[in-house]
PDB file of N, CA and C in Angstrom:
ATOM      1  N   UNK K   1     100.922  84.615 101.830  1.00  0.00           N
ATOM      2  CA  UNK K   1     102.312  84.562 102.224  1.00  0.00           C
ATOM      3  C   UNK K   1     102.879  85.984 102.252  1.00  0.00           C
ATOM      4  N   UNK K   2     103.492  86.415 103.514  1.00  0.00           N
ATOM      5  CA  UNK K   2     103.942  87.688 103.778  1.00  0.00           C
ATOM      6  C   UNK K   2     105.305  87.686 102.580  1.00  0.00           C
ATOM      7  N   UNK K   3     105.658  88.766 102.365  1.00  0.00           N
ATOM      8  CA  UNK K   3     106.842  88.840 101.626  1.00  0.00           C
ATOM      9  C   UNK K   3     108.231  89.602 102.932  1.00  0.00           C
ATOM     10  N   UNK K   4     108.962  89.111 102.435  1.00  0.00           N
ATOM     11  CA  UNK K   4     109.996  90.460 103.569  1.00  0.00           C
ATOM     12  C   UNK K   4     110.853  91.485 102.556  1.00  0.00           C
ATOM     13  N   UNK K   5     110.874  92.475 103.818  1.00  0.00           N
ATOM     14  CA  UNK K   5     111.714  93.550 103.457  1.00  0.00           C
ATOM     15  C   UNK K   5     113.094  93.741 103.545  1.00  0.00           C
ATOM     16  N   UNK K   6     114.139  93.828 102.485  1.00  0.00           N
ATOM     17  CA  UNK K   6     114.928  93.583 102.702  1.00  0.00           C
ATOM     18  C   UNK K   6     115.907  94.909 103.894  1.00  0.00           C
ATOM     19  N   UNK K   7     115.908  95.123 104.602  1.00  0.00           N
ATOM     20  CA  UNK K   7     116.175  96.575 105.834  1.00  0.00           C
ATOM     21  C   UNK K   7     117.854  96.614 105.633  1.00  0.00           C
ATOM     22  N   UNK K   8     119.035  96.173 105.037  1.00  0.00           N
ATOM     23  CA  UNK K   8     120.542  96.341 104.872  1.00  0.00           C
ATOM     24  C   UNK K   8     120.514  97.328 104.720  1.00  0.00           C
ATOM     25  N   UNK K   9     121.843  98.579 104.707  1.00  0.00           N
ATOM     26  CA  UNK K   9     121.448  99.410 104.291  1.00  0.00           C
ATOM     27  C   UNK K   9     123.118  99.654 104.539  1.00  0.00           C
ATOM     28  N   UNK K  10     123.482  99.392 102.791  1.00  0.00           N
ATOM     29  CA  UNK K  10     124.982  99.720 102.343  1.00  0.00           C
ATOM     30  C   UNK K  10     125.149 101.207 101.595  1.00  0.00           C
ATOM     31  N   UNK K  11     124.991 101.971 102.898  1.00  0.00           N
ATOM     32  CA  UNK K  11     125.426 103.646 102.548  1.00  0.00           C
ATOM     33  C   UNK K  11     127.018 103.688 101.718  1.00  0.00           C
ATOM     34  N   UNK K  12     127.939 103.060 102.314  1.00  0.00           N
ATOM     35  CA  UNK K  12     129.053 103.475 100.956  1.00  0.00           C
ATOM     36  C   UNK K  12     129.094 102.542  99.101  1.00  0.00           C
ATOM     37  N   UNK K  13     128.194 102.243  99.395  1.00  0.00           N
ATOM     38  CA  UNK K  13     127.472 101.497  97.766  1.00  0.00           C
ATOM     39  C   UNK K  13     126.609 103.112  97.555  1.00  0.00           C
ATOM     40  N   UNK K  14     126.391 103.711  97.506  1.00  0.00           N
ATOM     41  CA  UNK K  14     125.422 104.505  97.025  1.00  0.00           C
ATOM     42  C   UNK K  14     126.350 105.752  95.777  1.00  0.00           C
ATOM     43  N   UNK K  15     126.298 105.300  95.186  1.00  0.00           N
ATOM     44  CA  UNK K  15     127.426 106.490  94.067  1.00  0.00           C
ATOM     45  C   UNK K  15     127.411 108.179  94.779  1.00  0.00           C
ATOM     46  N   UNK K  16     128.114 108.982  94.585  1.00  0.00           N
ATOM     47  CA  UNK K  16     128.313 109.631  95.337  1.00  0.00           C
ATOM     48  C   UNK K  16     127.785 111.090  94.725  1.00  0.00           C
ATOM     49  N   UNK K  17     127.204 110.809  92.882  1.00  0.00           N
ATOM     50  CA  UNK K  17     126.529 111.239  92.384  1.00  0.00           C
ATOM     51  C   UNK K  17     125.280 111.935  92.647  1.00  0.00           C
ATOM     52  N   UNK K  18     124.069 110.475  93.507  1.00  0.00           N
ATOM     53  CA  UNK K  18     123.631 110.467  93.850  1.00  0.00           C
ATOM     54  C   UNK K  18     123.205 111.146  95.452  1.00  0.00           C
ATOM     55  N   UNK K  19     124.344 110.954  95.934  1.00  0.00           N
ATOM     56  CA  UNK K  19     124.299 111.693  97.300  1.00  0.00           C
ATOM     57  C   UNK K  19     124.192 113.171  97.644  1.00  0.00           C
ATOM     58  N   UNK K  20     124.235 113.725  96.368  1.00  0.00           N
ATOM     59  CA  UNK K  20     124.831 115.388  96.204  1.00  0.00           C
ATOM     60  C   UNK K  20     123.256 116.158  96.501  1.00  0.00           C
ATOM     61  N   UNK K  21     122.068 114.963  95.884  1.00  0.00           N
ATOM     62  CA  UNK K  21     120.903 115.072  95.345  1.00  0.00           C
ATOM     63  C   UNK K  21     120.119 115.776  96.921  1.00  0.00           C
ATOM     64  N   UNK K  22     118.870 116.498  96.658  1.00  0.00           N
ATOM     65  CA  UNK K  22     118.271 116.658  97.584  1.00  0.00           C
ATOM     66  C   UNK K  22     116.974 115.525  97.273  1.00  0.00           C
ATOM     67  N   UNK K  23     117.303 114.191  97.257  1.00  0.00           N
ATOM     68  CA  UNK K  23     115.960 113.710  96.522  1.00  0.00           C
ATOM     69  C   UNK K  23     115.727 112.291  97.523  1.00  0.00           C
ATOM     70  N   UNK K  24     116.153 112.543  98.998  1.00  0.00           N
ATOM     71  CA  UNK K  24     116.030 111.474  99.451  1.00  0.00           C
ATOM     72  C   UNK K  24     115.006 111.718 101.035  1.00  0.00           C
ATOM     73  N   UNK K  25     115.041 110.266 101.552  1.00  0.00           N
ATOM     74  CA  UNK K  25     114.014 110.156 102.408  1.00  0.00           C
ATOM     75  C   UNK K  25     114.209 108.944 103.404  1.00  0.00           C
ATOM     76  N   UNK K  26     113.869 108.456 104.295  1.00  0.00           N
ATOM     77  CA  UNK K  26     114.029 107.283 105.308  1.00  0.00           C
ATOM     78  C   UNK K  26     112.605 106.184 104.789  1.00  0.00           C
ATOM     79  N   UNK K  27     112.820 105.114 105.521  1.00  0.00           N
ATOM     80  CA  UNK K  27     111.573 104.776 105.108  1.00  0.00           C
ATOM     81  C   UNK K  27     111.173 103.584 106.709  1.00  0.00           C
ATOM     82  N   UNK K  28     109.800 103.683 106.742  1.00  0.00           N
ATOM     83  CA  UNK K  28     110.033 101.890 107.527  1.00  0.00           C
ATOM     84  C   UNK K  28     108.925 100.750 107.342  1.00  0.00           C
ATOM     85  N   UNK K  29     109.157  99.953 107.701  1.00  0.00           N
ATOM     86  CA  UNK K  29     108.448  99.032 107.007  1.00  0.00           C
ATOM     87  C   UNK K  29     107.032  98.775 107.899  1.00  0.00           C
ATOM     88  N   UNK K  30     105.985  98.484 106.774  1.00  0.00           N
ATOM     89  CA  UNK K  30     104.453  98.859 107.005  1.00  0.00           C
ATOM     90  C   UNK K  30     103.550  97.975 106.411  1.00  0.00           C
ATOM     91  N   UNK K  31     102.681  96.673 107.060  1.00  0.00           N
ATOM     92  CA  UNK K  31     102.135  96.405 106.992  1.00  0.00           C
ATOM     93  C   UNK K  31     100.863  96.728 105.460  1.00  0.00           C
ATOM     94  N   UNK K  32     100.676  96.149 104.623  1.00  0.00           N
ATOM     95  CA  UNK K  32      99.907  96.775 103.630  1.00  0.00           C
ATOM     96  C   UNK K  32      98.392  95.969 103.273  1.00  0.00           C
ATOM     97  N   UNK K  33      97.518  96.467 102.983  1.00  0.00           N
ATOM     98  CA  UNK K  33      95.906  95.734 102.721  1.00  0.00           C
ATOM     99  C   UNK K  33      96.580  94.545 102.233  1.00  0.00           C
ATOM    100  N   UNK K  34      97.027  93.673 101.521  1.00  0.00           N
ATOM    101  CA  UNK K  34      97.015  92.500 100.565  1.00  0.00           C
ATOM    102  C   UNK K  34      97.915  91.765 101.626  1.00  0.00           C
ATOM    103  N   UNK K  35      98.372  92.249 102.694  1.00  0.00           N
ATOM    104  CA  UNK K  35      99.259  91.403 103.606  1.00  0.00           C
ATOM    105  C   UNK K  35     100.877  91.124 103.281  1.00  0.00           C
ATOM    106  N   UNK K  36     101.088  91.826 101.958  1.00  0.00           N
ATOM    107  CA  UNK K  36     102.444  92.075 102.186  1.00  0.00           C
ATOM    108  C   UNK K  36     102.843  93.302 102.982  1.00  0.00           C
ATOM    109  N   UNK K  37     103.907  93.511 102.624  1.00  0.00           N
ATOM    110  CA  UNK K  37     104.826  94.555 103.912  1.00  0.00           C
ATOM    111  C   UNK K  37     105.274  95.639 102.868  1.00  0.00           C
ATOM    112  N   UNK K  38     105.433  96.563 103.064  1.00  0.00           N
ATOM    113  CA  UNK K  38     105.449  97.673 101.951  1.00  0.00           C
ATOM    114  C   UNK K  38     106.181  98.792 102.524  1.00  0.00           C
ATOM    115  N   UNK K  39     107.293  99.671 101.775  1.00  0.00           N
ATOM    116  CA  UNK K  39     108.081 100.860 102.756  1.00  0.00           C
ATOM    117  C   UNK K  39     107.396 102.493 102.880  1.00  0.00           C
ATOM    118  N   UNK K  40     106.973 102.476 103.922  1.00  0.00           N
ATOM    119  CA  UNK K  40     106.360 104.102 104.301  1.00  0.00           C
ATOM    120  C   UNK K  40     107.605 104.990 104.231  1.00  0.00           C
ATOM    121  N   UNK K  41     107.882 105.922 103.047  1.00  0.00           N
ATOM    122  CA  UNK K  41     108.311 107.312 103.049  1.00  0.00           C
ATOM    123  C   UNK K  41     108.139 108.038 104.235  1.00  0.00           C
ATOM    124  N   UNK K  42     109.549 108.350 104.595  1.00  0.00           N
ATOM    125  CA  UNK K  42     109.475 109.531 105.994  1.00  0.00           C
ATOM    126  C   UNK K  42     109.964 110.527 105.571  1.00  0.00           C
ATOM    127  N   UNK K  43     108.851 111.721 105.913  1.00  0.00           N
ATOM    128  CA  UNK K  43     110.006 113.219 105.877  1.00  0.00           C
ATOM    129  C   UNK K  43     111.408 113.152 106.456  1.00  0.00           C
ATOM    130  N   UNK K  44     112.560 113.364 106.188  1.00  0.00           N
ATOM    131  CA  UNK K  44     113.667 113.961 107.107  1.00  0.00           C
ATOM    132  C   UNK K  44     113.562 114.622 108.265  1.00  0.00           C
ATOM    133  N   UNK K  45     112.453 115.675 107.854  1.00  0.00           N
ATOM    134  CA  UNK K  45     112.534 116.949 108.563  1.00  0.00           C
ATOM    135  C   UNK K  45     111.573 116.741 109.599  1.00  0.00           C
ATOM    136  N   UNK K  46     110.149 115.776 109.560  1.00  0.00           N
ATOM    137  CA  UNK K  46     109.267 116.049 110.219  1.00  0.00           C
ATOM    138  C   UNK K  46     108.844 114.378 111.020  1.00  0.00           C
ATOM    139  N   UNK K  47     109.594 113.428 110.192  1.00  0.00           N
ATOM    140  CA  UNK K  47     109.328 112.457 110.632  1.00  0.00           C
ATOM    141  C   UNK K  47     108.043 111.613 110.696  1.00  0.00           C
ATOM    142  N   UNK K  48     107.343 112.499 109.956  1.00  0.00           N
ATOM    143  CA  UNK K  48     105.872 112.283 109.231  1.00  0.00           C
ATOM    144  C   UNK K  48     105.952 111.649 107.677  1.00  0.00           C
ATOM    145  N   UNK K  49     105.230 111.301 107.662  1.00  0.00           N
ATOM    146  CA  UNK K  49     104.795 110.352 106.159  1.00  0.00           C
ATOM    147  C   UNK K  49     105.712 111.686 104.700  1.00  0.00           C
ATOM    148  N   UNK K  50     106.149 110.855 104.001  1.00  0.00           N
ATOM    149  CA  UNK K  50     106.692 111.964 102.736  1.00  0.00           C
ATOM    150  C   UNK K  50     106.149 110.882 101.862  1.00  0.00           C
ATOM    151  N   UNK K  51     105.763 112.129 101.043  1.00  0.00           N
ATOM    152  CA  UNK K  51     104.932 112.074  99.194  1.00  0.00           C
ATOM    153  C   UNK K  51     106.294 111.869  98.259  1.00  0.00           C
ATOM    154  N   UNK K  52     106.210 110.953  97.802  1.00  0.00           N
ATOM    155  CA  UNK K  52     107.516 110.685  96.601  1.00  0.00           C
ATOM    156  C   UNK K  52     106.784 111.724  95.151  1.00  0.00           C
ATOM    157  N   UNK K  53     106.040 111.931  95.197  1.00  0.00           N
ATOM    158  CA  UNK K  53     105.355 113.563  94.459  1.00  0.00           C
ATOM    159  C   UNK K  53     105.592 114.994  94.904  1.00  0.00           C
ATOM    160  N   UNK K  54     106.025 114.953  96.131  1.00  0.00           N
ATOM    161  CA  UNK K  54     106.030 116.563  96.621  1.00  0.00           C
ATOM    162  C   UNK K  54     107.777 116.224  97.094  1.00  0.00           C
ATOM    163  N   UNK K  55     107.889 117.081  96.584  1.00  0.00           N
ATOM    164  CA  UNK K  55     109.577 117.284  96.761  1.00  0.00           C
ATOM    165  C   UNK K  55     110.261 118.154  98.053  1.00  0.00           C
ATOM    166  N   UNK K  56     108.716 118.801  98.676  1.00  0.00           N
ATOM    167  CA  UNK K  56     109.004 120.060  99.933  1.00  0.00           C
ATOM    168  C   UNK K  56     109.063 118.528 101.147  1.00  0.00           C
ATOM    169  N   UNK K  57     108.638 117.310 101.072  1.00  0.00           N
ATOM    170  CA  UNK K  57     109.055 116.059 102.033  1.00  0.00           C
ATOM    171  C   UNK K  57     110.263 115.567 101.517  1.00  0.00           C
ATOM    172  N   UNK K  58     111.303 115.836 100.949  1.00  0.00           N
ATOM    173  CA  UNK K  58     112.261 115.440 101.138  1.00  0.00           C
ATOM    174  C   UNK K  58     113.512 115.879 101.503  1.00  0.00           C
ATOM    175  N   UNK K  59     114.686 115.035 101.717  1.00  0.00           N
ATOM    176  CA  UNK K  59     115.879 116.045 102.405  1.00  0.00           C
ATOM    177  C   UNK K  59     117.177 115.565 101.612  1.00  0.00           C
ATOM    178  N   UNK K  60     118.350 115.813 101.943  1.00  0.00           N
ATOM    179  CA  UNK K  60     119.905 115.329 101.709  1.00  0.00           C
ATOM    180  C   UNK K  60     119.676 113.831 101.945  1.00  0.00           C
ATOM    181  N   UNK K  61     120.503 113.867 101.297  1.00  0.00           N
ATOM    182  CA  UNK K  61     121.276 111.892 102.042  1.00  0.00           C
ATOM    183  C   UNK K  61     121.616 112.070 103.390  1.00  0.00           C
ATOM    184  N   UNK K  62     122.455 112.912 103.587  1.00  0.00           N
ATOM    185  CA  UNK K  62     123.132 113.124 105.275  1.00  0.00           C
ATOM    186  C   UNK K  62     121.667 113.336 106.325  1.00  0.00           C
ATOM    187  N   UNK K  63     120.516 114.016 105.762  1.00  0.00           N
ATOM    188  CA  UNK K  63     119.536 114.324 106.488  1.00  0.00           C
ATOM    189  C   UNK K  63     118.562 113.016 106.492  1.00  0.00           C
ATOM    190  N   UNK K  64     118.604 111.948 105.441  1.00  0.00           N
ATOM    191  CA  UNK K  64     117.835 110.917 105.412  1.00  0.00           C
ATOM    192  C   UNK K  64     118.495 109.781 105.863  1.00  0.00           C
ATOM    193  N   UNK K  65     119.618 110.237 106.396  1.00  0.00           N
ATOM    194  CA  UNK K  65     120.489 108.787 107.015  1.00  0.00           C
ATOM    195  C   UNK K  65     120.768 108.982 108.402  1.00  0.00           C
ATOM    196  N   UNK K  66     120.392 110.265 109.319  1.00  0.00           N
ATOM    197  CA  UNK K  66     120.415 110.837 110.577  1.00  0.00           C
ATOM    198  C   UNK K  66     118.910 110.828 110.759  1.00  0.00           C
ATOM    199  N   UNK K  67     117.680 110.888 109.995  1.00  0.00           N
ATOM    200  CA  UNK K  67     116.502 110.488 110.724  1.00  0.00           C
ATOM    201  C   UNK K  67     116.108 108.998 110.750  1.00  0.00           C
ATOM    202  N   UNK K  68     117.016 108.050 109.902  1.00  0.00           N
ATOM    203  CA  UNK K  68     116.751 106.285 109.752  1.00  0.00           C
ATOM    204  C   UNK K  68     117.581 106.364 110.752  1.00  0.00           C
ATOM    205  N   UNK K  69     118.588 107.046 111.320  1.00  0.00           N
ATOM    206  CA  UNK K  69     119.565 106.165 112.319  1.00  0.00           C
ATOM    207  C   UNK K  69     119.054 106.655 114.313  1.00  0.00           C
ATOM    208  N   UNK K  70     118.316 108.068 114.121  1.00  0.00           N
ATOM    209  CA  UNK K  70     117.812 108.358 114.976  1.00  0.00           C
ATOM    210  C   UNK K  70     116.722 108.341 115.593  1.00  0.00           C
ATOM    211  N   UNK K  71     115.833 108.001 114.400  1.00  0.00           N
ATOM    212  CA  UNK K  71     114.472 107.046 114.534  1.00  0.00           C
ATOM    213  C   UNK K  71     114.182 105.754 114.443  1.00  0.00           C
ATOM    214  N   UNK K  72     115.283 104.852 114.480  1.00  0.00           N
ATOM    215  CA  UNK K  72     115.214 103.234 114.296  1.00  0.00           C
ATOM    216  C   UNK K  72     114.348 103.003 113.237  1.00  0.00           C
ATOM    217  N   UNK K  73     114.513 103.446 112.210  1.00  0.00           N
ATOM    218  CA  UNK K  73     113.885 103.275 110.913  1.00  0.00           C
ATOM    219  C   UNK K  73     114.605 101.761 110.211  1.00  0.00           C
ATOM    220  N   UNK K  74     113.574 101.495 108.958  1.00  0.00           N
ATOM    221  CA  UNK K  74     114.220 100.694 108.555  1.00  0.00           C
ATOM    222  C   UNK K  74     115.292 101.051 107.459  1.00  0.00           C
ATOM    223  N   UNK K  75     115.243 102.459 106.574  1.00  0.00           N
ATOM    224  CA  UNK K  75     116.233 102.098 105.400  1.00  0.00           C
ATOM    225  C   UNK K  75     116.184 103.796 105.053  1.00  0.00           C
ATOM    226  N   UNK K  76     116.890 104.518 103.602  1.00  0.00           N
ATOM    227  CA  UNK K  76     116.589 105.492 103.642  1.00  0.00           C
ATOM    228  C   UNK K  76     116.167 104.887 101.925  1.00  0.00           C
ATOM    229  N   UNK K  77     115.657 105.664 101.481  1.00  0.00           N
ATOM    230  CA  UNK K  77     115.561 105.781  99.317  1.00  0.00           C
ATOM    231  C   UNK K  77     115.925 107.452  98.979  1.00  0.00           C
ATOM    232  N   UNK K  78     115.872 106.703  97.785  1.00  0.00           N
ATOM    233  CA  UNK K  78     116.676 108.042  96.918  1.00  0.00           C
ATOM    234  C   UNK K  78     114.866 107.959  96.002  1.00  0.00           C
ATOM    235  N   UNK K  79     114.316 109.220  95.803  1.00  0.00           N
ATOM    236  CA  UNK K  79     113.419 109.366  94.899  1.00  0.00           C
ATOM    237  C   UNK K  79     113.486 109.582  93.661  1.00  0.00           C
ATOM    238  N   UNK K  80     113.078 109.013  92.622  1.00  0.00           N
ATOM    239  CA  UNK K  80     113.214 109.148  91.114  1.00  0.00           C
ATOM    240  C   UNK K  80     112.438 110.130  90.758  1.00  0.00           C
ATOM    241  N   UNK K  81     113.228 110.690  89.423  1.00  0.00           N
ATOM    242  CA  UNK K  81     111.943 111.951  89.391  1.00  0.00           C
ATOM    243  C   UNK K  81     111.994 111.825  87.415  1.00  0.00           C
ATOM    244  N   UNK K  82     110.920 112.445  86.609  1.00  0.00           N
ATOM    245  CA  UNK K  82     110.584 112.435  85.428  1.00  0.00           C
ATOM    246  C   UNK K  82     112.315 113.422  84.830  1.00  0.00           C
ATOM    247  N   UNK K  83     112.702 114.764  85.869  1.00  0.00           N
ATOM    248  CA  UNK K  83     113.639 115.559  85.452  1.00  0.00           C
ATOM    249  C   UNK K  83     114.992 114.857  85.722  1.00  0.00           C
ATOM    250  N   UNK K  84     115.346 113.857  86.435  1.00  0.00           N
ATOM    251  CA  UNK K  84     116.694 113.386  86.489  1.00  0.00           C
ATOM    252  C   UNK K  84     116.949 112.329  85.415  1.00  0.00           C
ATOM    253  N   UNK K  85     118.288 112.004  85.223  1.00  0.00           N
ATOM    254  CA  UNK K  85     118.482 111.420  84.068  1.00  0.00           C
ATOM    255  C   UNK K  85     118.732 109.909  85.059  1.00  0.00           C
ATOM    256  N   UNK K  86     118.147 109.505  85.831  1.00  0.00           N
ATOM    257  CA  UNK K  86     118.248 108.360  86.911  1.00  0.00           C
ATOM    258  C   UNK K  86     117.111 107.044  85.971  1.00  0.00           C
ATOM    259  N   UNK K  87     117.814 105.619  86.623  1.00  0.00           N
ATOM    260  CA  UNK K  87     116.845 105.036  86.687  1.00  0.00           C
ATOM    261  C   UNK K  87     116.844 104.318  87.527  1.00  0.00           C
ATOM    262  N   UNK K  88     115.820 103.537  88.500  1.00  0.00           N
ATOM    263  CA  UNK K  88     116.924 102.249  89.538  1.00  0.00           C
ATOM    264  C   UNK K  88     115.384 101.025  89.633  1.00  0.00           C
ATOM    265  N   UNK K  89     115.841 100.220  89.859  1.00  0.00           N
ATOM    266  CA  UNK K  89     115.331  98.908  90.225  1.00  0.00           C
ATOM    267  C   UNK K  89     114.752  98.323  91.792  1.00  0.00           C
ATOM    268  N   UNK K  90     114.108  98.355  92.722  1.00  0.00           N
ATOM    269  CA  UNK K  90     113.823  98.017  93.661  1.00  0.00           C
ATOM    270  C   UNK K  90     113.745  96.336  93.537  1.00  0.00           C
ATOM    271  N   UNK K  91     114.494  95.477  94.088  1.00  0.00           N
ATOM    272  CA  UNK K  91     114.887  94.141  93.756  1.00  0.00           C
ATOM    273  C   UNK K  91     113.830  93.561  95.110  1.00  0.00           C
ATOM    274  N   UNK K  92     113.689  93.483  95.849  1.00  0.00           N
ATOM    275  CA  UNK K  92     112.722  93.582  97.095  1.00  0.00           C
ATOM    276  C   UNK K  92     111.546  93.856  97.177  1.00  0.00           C
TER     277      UNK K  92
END
């Protein structure tokens, strides 16, 4: 049984905390070995695959919400990191 992705994408829900961050990315949705559906990390900048480990693939919020809206992507994420005092939940 496929699972779905949930693709909404309530940009003024996003604390504004968060938005300041350079720690974000687009994503779209991708087929995965086990047959669920799983979100591929996009660079901002290159529109190529981004590493939620390498921090030189990621961009602004403003830069990860102009390559989901100009690439018909499905969503953007915010990346968690060991140094931010963040935590978040992926409910999906």
């Amino acid at each position: 049984m496929k699972s779905s992705i949930n693709t909404e994408v309530r940009l003024n829900d996003i604390p504004e905390e968060l938005k300041k961050l350079k720690q974000w990315v687009a994503w779209k949705a991708a087929p995965r070995d086990n047959g669920k559906m799983g979100k591929l990390p996009i660079n901002p900048y290159t529109i190529k695959n981004a590493r939620t480990n390498d921090s030189s693939t990621w961009g602004s919020f403003e830069e990860a919400v102009k390559c989901y809206q100009d690439n018909n992507l499905n969503g953007i994420s915010f990346i968690f990191t060991k140094e931010d005092p963040y935590v978040g939940i992926d409910f999906d």
